[in-house]
Amino acid sequence: MALPQDPPEDAQDSPGADHGHGAEPLSFSAILRTMADDKRRERVSVADLLSLMQDRAFGALIFIFAMPNTIPTPPGTSVILGIPLVFLAAQMALGKAPWLPKFIAGRSMLRTDFAGMVDKASPWIAKAERMLRPRWRSLSSPGAERIIGCFSLILAVVLALPIPLGNMLPAVALCMMAFGILEKDGVWIAGGATLGVVSLFLVAGVIYAIIKSAFFLIAAVFA
């Protein structure tokens, strides 16, 4: 009689796997921590996160690409991180499964560097997760997510533009909506969308001021 075989090691240790019937999936912070502590990995890629987060990949990846822009970053950073956000938001708006081209999905970093980043972000992520819970479910329905995707696409395009300090508020709004999508929390989705609207008005004001200043300088030079 053949003896039952143990499941493959990868299946036992997969961060996104449910252990046992009815077990709740690991939180976002727990998955990040498991990947960061997995010494069998030399590098961690975007494709790894895309695979492990499965049906929660939209929220996870939008958060990861938006988060660095919530603080002042070197010039050009918002453009680099904004391109994947545009891809993801467009797919969410179209109701497609999350996918990224190879030149983005194949990007990776050393596991030790990833672990350092997780060490800094984990306390804040865990604190946010304690405030999240499923509510206002209508805002996290498939139809609502497509509308959120359309709005996120607008924010992602604005974030990718080289506007001085114009990427921070849209990035925070995207992070809030991403958390809401991850945990099916409509309150956070609504809060992120509201902040997103405010950020668009502020960015429009900045653009208006830049254009007005440019016309003023041109008029002064050629007067």
PDB file of C-alpha atoms in Angstrom:
ATOM      1  CA  MET A   1       0.000   0.000   0.000  1.00  0.00           C
ATOM      2  CA  ALA A   2       1.389   3.376  -0.952  1.00  0.00           C
ATOM      3  CA  LEU A   3       1.962   5.689   1.969  1.00  0.00           C
ATOM      4  CA  PRO A   4       0.490   9.205   1.758  1.00  0.00           C
ATOM      5  CA  GLN A   5       3.071  11.755   0.751  1.00  0.00           C
ATOM      6  CA  ASP A   6       3.705  15.059   2.454  1.00  0.00           C
ATOM      7  CA  PRO A   7       2.842  18.142   0.411  1.00  0.00           C
ATOM      8  CA  PRO A   8       5.749  19.847  -1.330  1.00  0.00           C
ATOM      9  CA  GLU A   9       7.836  22.123   0.844  1.00  0.00           C
ATOM     10  CA  ASP A  10       6.896  25.141  -1.264  1.00  0.00           C
ATOM     11  CA  ALA A  11       3.216  24.486  -0.667  1.00  0.00           C
ATOM     12  CA  GLN A  12       3.769  24.183   3.085  1.00  0.00           C
ATOM     13  CA  ASP A  13       5.721  27.407   3.329  1.00  0.00           C
ATOM     14  CA  SER A  14       3.906  29.556   0.783  1.00  0.00           C
ATOM     15  CA  PRO A  15       3.134  32.853   2.567  1.00  0.00           C
ATOM     16  CA  GLY A  16      -0.206  33.254   0.859  1.00  0.00           C
ATOM     17  CA  ALA A  17      -1.424  29.733   1.528  1.00  0.00           C
ATOM     18  CA  ASP A  18      -4.244  28.937   3.923  1.00  0.00           C
ATOM     19  CA  HIS A  19      -3.214  26.389   6.499  1.00  0.00           C
ATOM     20  CA  GLY A  20      -6.231  24.285   7.254  1.00  0.00           C
ATOM     21  CA  HIS A  21      -9.843  24.558   6.236  1.00  0.00           C
ATOM     22  CA  GLY A  22     -11.461  27.846   7.052  1.00  0.00           C
ATOM     23  CA  ALA A  23      -8.142  29.468   8.012  1.00  0.00           C
ATOM     24  CA  GLU A  24      -7.986  33.189   7.359  1.00  0.00           C
ATOM     25  CA  PRO A  25      -5.407  34.307   4.783  1.00  0.00           C
ATOM     26  CA  LEU A  26      -2.281  35.958   6.124  1.00  0.00           C
ATOM     27  CA  SER A  27      -2.357  39.719   6.453  1.00  0.00           C
ATOM     28  CA  PHE A  28      -0.411  41.891   4.042  1.00  0.00           C
ATOM     29  CA  SER A  29       2.192  42.718   6.705  1.00  0.00           C
ATOM     30  CA  ALA A  30       2.584  39.020   7.578  1.00  0.00           C
ATOM     31  CA  ILE A  31       3.205  38.094   3.928  1.00  0.00           C
ATOM     32  CA  LEU A  32       5.815  40.836   3.586  1.00  0.00           C
ATOM     33  CA  ARG A  33       7.504  39.704   6.796  1.00  0.00           C
ATOM     34  CA  THR A  34       7.517  36.045   5.704  1.00  0.00           C
ATOM     35  CA  MET A  35       9.146  36.963   2.396  1.00  0.00           C
ATOM     36  CA  ALA A  36      11.677  39.209   4.115  1.00  0.00           C
ATOM     37  CA  ASP A  37      12.635  36.449   6.572  1.00  0.00           C
ATOM     38  CA  ASP A  38      12.851  33.671   3.958  1.00  0.00           C
ATOM     39  CA  LYS A  39      16.606  33.054   3.840  1.00  0.00           C
ATOM     40  CA  ARG A  40      16.171  30.670   0.884  1.00  0.00           C
ATOM     41  CA  ARG A  41      15.479  33.729  -1.275  1.00  0.00           C
ATOM     42  CA  GLU A  42      18.406  35.727  -2.556  1.00  0.00           C
ATOM     43  CA  ARG A  43      16.194  38.342  -4.200  1.00  0.00           C
ATOM     44  CA  VAL A  44      12.556  39.443  -4.031  1.00  0.00           C
ATOM     45  CA  SER A  45      10.842  40.479  -7.272  1.00  0.00           C
ATOM     46  CA  VAL A  46       7.620  42.253  -8.161  1.00  0.00           C
ATOM     47  CA  ALA A  47       6.488  38.988  -9.789  1.00  0.00           C
ATOM     48  CA  ASP A  48       6.872  37.236  -6.412  1.00  0.00           C
ATOM     49  CA  LEU A  49       4.447  39.656  -4.793  1.00  0.00           C
ATOM     50  CA  LEU A  50       2.076  39.426  -7.747  1.00  0.00           C
ATOM     51  CA  SER A  51       2.007  35.643  -7.386  1.00  0.00           C
ATOM     52  CA  LEU A  52       1.754  35.444  -3.610  1.00  0.00           C
ATOM     53  CA  MET A  53      -0.960  38.079  -3.145  1.00  0.00           C
ATOM     54  CA  GLN A  54      -3.178  36.405  -5.790  1.00  0.00           C
ATOM     55  CA  ASP A  55      -6.636  38.038  -5.735  1.00  0.00           C
ATOM     56  CA  ARG A  56      -5.353  40.814  -3.451  1.00  0.00           C
ATOM     57  CA  ALA A  57      -2.519  41.776  -5.799  1.00  0.00           C
ATOM     58  CA  PHE A  58      -4.120  45.047  -6.963  1.00  0.00           C
ATOM     59  CA  GLY A  59      -4.259  46.505  -3.466  1.00  0.00           C
ATOM     60  CA  ALA A  60      -0.830  45.175  -2.484  1.00  0.00           C
ATOM     61  CA  LEU A  61       1.043  46.405  -5.569  1.00  0.00           C
ATOM     62  CA  ILE A  62      -0.709  49.783  -5.725  1.00  0.00           C
ATOM     63  CA  PHE A  63       0.317  50.333  -2.104  1.00  0.00           C
ATOM     64  CA  ILE A  64       3.920  49.238  -2.723  1.00  0.00           C
ATOM     65  CA  PHE A  65       4.406  51.528  -5.741  1.00  0.00           C
ATOM     66  CA  ALA A  66       2.541  54.484  -4.193  1.00  0.00           C
ATOM     67  CA  MET A  67       4.054  54.350  -0.689  1.00  0.00           C
ATOM     68  CA  PRO A  68       7.549  55.727  -1.542  1.00  0.00           C
ATOM     69  CA  ASN A  69       5.907  58.841  -2.993  1.00  0.00           C
ATOM     70  CA  THR A  70       4.219  59.752   0.295  1.00  0.00           C
ATOM     71  CA  ILE A  71       7.512  61.351   1.367  1.00  0.00           C
ATOM     72  CA  PRO A  72       9.820  63.706  -0.566  1.00  0.00           C
ATOM     73  CA  THR A  73      11.836  61.655  -3.072  1.00  0.00           C
ATOM     74  CA  PRO A  74      14.625  62.415  -5.565  1.00  0.00           C
ATOM     75  CA  PRO A  75      13.485  63.917  -8.893  1.00  0.00           C
ATOM     76  CA  GLY A  76      12.313  61.262 -11.329  1.00  0.00           C
ATOM     77  CA  THR A  77      11.225  58.768  -8.667  1.00  0.00           C
ATOM     78  CA  SER A  78       7.525  59.531  -9.149  1.00  0.00           C
ATOM     79  CA  VAL A  79       7.820  58.885 -12.896  1.00  0.00           C
ATOM     80  CA  ILE A  80       9.528  55.518 -12.374  1.00  0.00           C
ATOM     81  CA  LEU A  81       7.004  54.365  -9.763  1.00  0.00           C
ATOM     82  CA  GLY A  82       4.050  55.976 -11.505  1.00  0.00           C
ATOM     83  CA  ILE A  83       4.307  53.816 -14.650  1.00  0.00           C
ATOM     84  CA  PRO A  84       3.430  50.526 -12.852  1.00  0.00           C
ATOM     85  CA  LEU A  85       0.595  52.349 -11.071  1.00  0.00           C
ATOM     86  CA  VAL A  86      -0.839  53.422 -14.425  1.00  0.00           C
ATOM     87  CA  PHE A  87      -0.694  49.796 -15.657  1.00  0.00           C
ATOM     88  CA  LEU A  88      -2.386  48.439 -12.519  1.00  0.00           C
ATOM     89  CA  ALA A  89      -5.070  51.118 -12.289  1.00  0.00           C
ATOM     90  CA  ALA A  90      -5.964  50.724 -15.974  1.00  0.00           C
ATOM     91  CA  GLN A  91      -6.371  46.962 -15.550  1.00  0.00           C
ATOM     92  CA  MET A  92      -8.521  47.421 -12.459  1.00  0.00           C
ATOM     93  CA  ALA A  93     -10.695  49.908 -14.358  1.00  0.00           C
ATOM     94  CA  LEU A  94     -11.143  47.351 -17.155  1.00  0.00           C
ATOM     95  CA  GLY A  95     -11.931  44.529 -14.734  1.00  0.00           C
ATOM     96  CA  LYS A  96      -8.853  42.557 -15.808  1.00  0.00           C
ATOM     97  CA  ALA A  97      -6.640  40.330 -13.672  1.00  0.00           C
ATOM     98  CA  PRO A  98      -3.510  42.114 -12.409  1.00  0.00           C
ATOM     99  CA  TRP A  99      -0.588  41.806 -14.809  1.00  0.00           C
ATOM    100  CA  LEU A 100       2.647  43.693 -15.317  1.00  0.00           C
ATOM    101  CA  PRO A 101       5.027  43.593 -18.292  1.00  0.00           C
ATOM    102  CA  LYS A 102       8.243  41.654 -17.797  1.00  0.00           C
ATOM    103  CA  PHE A 103      10.428  44.753 -17.548  1.00  0.00           C
ATOM    104  CA  ILE A 104       8.430  45.730 -14.439  1.00  0.00           C
ATOM    105  CA  ALA A 105       7.523  42.296 -13.009  1.00  0.00           C
ATOM    106  CA  GLY A 106      11.133  41.144 -13.307  1.00  0.00           C
ATOM    107  CA  ARG A 107      12.458  44.001 -11.186  1.00  0.00           C
ATOM    108  CA  SER A 108      13.921  42.712  -7.956  1.00  0.00           C
ATOM    109  CA  MET A 109      16.018  43.682  -4.970  1.00  0.00           C
ATOM    110  CA  LEU A 110      18.236  41.806  -2.576  1.00  0.00           C
ATOM    111  CA  ARG A 111      16.238  40.096   0.141  1.00  0.00           C
ATOM    112  CA  THR A 112      18.311  41.882   2.770  1.00  0.00           C
ATOM    113  CA  ASP A 113      17.404  45.271   1.271  1.00  0.00           C
ATOM    114  CA  PHE A 114      13.766  44.196   1.076  1.00  0.00           C
ATOM    115  CA  ALA A 115      13.927  43.130   4.730  1.00  0.00           C
ATOM    116  CA  GLY A 116      15.265  46.541   5.713  1.00  0.00           C
ATOM    117  CA  MET A 117      12.409  48.244   3.898  1.00  0.00           C
ATOM    118  CA  VAL A 118       9.871  45.929   5.552  1.00  0.00           C
ATOM    119  CA  ASP A 119      11.407  46.637   8.978  1.00  0.00           C
ATOM    120  CA  LYS A 120      10.733  50.347   8.496  1.00  0.00           C
ATOM    121  CA  ALA A 121       7.246  49.979   6.999  1.00  0.00           C
ATOM    122  CA  SER A 122       5.848  47.060   9.036  1.00  0.00           C
ATOM    123  CA  PRO A 123       4.922  49.015  12.204  1.00  0.00           C
ATOM    124  CA  TRP A 124       2.914  51.509  10.150  1.00  0.00           C
ATOM    125  CA  ILE A 125       1.287  48.817   8.031  1.00  0.00           C
ATOM    126  CA  ALA A 126       0.375  46.752  11.106  1.00  0.00           C
ATOM    127  CA  LYS A 127      -1.068  49.839  12.809  1.00  0.00           C
ATOM    128  CA  ALA A 128      -3.221  50.549   9.749  1.00  0.00           C
ATOM    129  CA  GLU A 129      -4.340  46.900   9.561  1.00  0.00           C
ATOM    130  CA  ARG A 130      -5.644  47.075  13.127  1.00  0.00           C
ATOM    131  CA  MET A 131      -8.014  49.853  12.011  1.00  0.00           C
ATOM    132  CA  LEU A 132      -9.197  47.983   8.921  1.00  0.00           C
ATOM    133  CA  ARG A 133     -12.165  45.619   8.803  1.00  0.00           C
ATOM    134  CA  PRO A 134     -14.754  44.591   6.188  1.00  0.00           C
ATOM    135  CA  ARG A 135     -17.495  47.265   6.032  1.00  0.00           C
ATOM    136  CA  TRP A 136     -19.376  49.290   3.433  1.00  0.00           C
ATOM    137  CA  ARG A 137     -18.918  46.259   1.195  1.00  0.00           C
ATOM    138  CA  SER A 138     -20.691  47.920  -1.735  1.00  0.00           C
ATOM    139  CA  LEU A 139     -17.566  50.056  -2.250  1.00  0.00           C
ATOM    140  CA  SER A 140     -15.402  46.946  -2.637  1.00  0.00           C
ATOM    141  CA  SER A 141     -17.695  45.104  -5.069  1.00  0.00           C
ATOM    142  CA  PRO A 142     -16.328  44.264  -8.548  1.00  0.00           C
ATOM    143  CA  GLY A 143     -18.335  47.075 -10.138  1.00  0.00           C
ATOM    144  CA  ALA A 144     -17.170  49.616  -7.569  1.00  0.00           C
ATOM    145  CA  GLU A 145     -13.561  48.478  -7.987  1.00  0.00           C
ATOM    146  CA  ARG A 146     -13.741  49.344 -11.674  1.00  0.00           C
ATOM    147  CA  ILE A 147     -14.840  52.882 -10.777  1.00  0.00           C
ATOM    148  CA  ILE A 148     -12.043  53.051  -8.192  1.00  0.00           C
ATOM    149  CA  GLY A 149      -9.669  51.865 -10.912  1.00  0.00           C
ATOM    150  CA  CYS A 150     -10.716  54.781 -13.166  1.00  0.00           C
ATOM    151  CA  PHE A 151     -10.116  57.293 -10.379  1.00  0.00           C
ATOM    152  CA  SER A 152      -6.849  55.602  -9.400  1.00  0.00           C
ATOM    153  CA  LEU A 153      -5.720  55.887 -13.024  1.00  0.00           C
ATOM    154  CA  ILE A 154      -6.210  59.660 -12.895  1.00  0.00           C
ATOM    155  CA  LEU A 155      -4.261  59.850  -9.624  1.00  0.00           C
ATOM    156  CA  ALA A 156      -1.507  57.615 -11.030  1.00  0.00           C
ATOM    157  CA  VAL A 157      -1.077  59.860 -14.083  1.00  0.00           C
ATOM    158  CA  VAL A 158      -0.916  62.953 -11.851  1.00  0.00           C
ATOM    159  CA  LEU A 159       1.567  61.201  -9.567  1.00  0.00           C
ATOM    160  CA  ALA A 160       3.805  60.369 -12.528  1.00  0.00           C
ATOM    161  CA  LEU A 161       3.950  64.014 -13.681  1.00  0.00           C
ATOM    162  CA  PRO A 162       7.015  66.028 -12.599  1.00  0.00           C
ATOM    163  CA  ILE A 163       5.023  68.456 -10.431  1.00  0.00           C
ATOM    164  CA  PRO A 164       6.897  69.835  -7.392  1.00  0.00           C
ATOM    165  CA  LEU A 165       5.400  68.167  -4.278  1.00  0.00           C
ATOM    166  CA  GLY A 166       2.426  67.197  -6.454  1.00  0.00           C
ATOM    167  CA  ASN A 167       2.880  63.478  -5.926  1.00  0.00           C
ATOM    168  CA  MET A 168       2.567  63.209  -2.137  1.00  0.00           C
ATOM    169  CA  LEU A 169      -1.175  63.662  -1.582  1.00  0.00           C
ATOM    170  CA  PRO A 170      -2.189  61.506  -4.591  1.00  0.00           C
ATOM    171  CA  ALA A 171       0.177  58.827  -3.250  1.00  0.00           C
ATOM    172  CA  VAL A 172      -1.406  58.931   0.219  1.00  0.00           C
ATOM    173  CA  ALA A 173      -4.868  58.710  -1.385  1.00  0.00           C
ATOM    174  CA  LEU A 174      -3.784  55.688  -3.444  1.00  0.00           C
ATOM    175  CA  CYS A 175      -2.328  54.014  -0.332  1.00  0.00           C
ATOM    176  CA  MET A 176      -5.590  54.485   1.584  1.00  0.00           C
ATOM    177  CA  MET A 177      -7.680  53.074  -1.254  1.00  0.00           C
ATOM    178  CA  ALA A 178      -5.218  50.194  -1.670  1.00  0.00           C
ATOM    179  CA  PHE A 179      -5.588  49.281   2.002  1.00  0.00           C
ATOM    180  CA  GLY A 180      -9.363  49.462   1.622  1.00  0.00           C
ATOM    181  CA  ILE A 181      -9.224  47.120  -1.379  1.00  0.00           C
ATOM    182  CA  LEU A 182      -6.939  44.709   0.487  1.00  0.00           C
ATOM    183  CA  GLU A 183      -9.288  44.395   3.467  1.00  0.00           C
ATOM    184  CA  LYS A 184     -12.619  45.140   1.725  1.00  0.00           C
ATOM    185  CA  ASP A 185     -12.980  48.238   3.893  1.00  0.00           C
ATOM    186  CA  GLY A 186     -15.229  50.753   2.159  1.00  0.00           C
ATOM    187  CA  VAL A 187     -14.563  53.403   4.803  1.00  0.00           C
ATOM    188  CA  TRP A 188     -10.888  53.556   3.837  1.00  0.00           C
ATOM    189  CA  ILE A 189     -11.770  53.453   0.144  1.00  0.00           C
ATOM    190  CA  ALA A 190     -14.130  56.415   0.621  1.00  0.00           C
ATOM    191  CA  GLY A 191     -11.544  58.274   2.711  1.00  0.00           C
ATOM    192  CA  GLY A 192      -8.857  57.710   0.095  1.00  0.00           C
ATOM    193  CA  ALA A 193     -11.165  58.829  -2.708  1.00  0.00           C
ATOM    194  CA  THR A 194     -12.059  62.006  -0.796  1.00  0.00           C
ATOM    195  CA  LEU A 195      -8.395  62.797  -0.205  1.00  0.00           C
ATOM    196  CA  GLY A 196      -7.772  62.053  -3.880  1.00  0.00           C
ATOM    197  CA  VAL A 197     -10.316  64.673  -4.948  1.00  0.00           C
ATOM    198  CA  VAL A 198      -8.723  67.217  -2.597  1.00  0.00           C
ATOM    199  CA  SER A 199      -5.279  66.386  -3.974  1.00  0.00           C
ATOM    200  CA  LEU A 200      -6.440  66.939  -7.565  1.00  0.00           C
ATOM    201  CA  PHE A 201      -7.712  70.418  -6.663  1.00  0.00           C
ATOM    202  CA  LEU A 202      -4.416  71.242  -4.937  1.00  0.00           C
ATOM    203  CA  VAL A 203      -2.351  69.931  -7.852  1.00  0.00           C
ATOM    204  CA  ALA A 204      -4.510  71.961 -10.255  1.00  0.00           C
ATOM    205  CA  GLY A 205      -3.753  75.024  -8.121  1.00  0.00           C
ATOM    206  CA  VAL A 206      -0.013  74.310  -8.255  1.00  0.00           C
ATOM    207  CA  ILE A 207      -0.105  73.890 -12.048  1.00  0.00           C
ATOM    208  CA  TYR A 208      -2.098  77.125 -12.392  1.00  0.00           C
ATOM    209  CA  ALA A 209       0.435  78.978 -10.225  1.00  0.00           C
ATOM    210  CA  ILE A 210       3.367  77.589 -12.258  1.00  0.00           C
ATOM    211  CA  ILE A 211       1.757  78.590 -15.568  1.00  0.00           C
ATOM    212  CA  LYS A 212       0.832  82.037 -14.258  1.00  0.00           C
ATOM    213  CA  SER A 213       4.378  82.580 -12.980  1.00  0.00           C
ATOM    214  CA  ALA A 214       5.815  81.480 -16.337  1.00  0.00           C
ATOM    215  CA  PHE A 215       3.629  83.957 -18.247  1.00  0.00           C
ATOM    216  CA  PHE A 216       4.590  86.682 -15.784  1.00  0.00           C
ATOM    217  CA  LEU A 217       8.317  86.019 -16.309  1.00  0.00           C
ATOM    218  CA  ILE A 218       7.918  85.893 -20.098  1.00  0.00           C
ATOM    219  CA  ALA A 219       5.991  89.197 -20.037  1.00  0.00           C
ATOM    220  CA  ALA A 220       8.674  90.762 -17.824  1.00  0.00           C
ATOM    221  CA  VAL A 221      11.487  89.630 -20.113  1.00  0.00           C
ATOM    222  CA  PHE A 222       9.885  90.839 -23.361  1.00  0.00           C
ATOM    223  CA  ALA A 223       8.243  93.974 -21.954  1.00  0.00           C
TER     224      ALA A 223
END
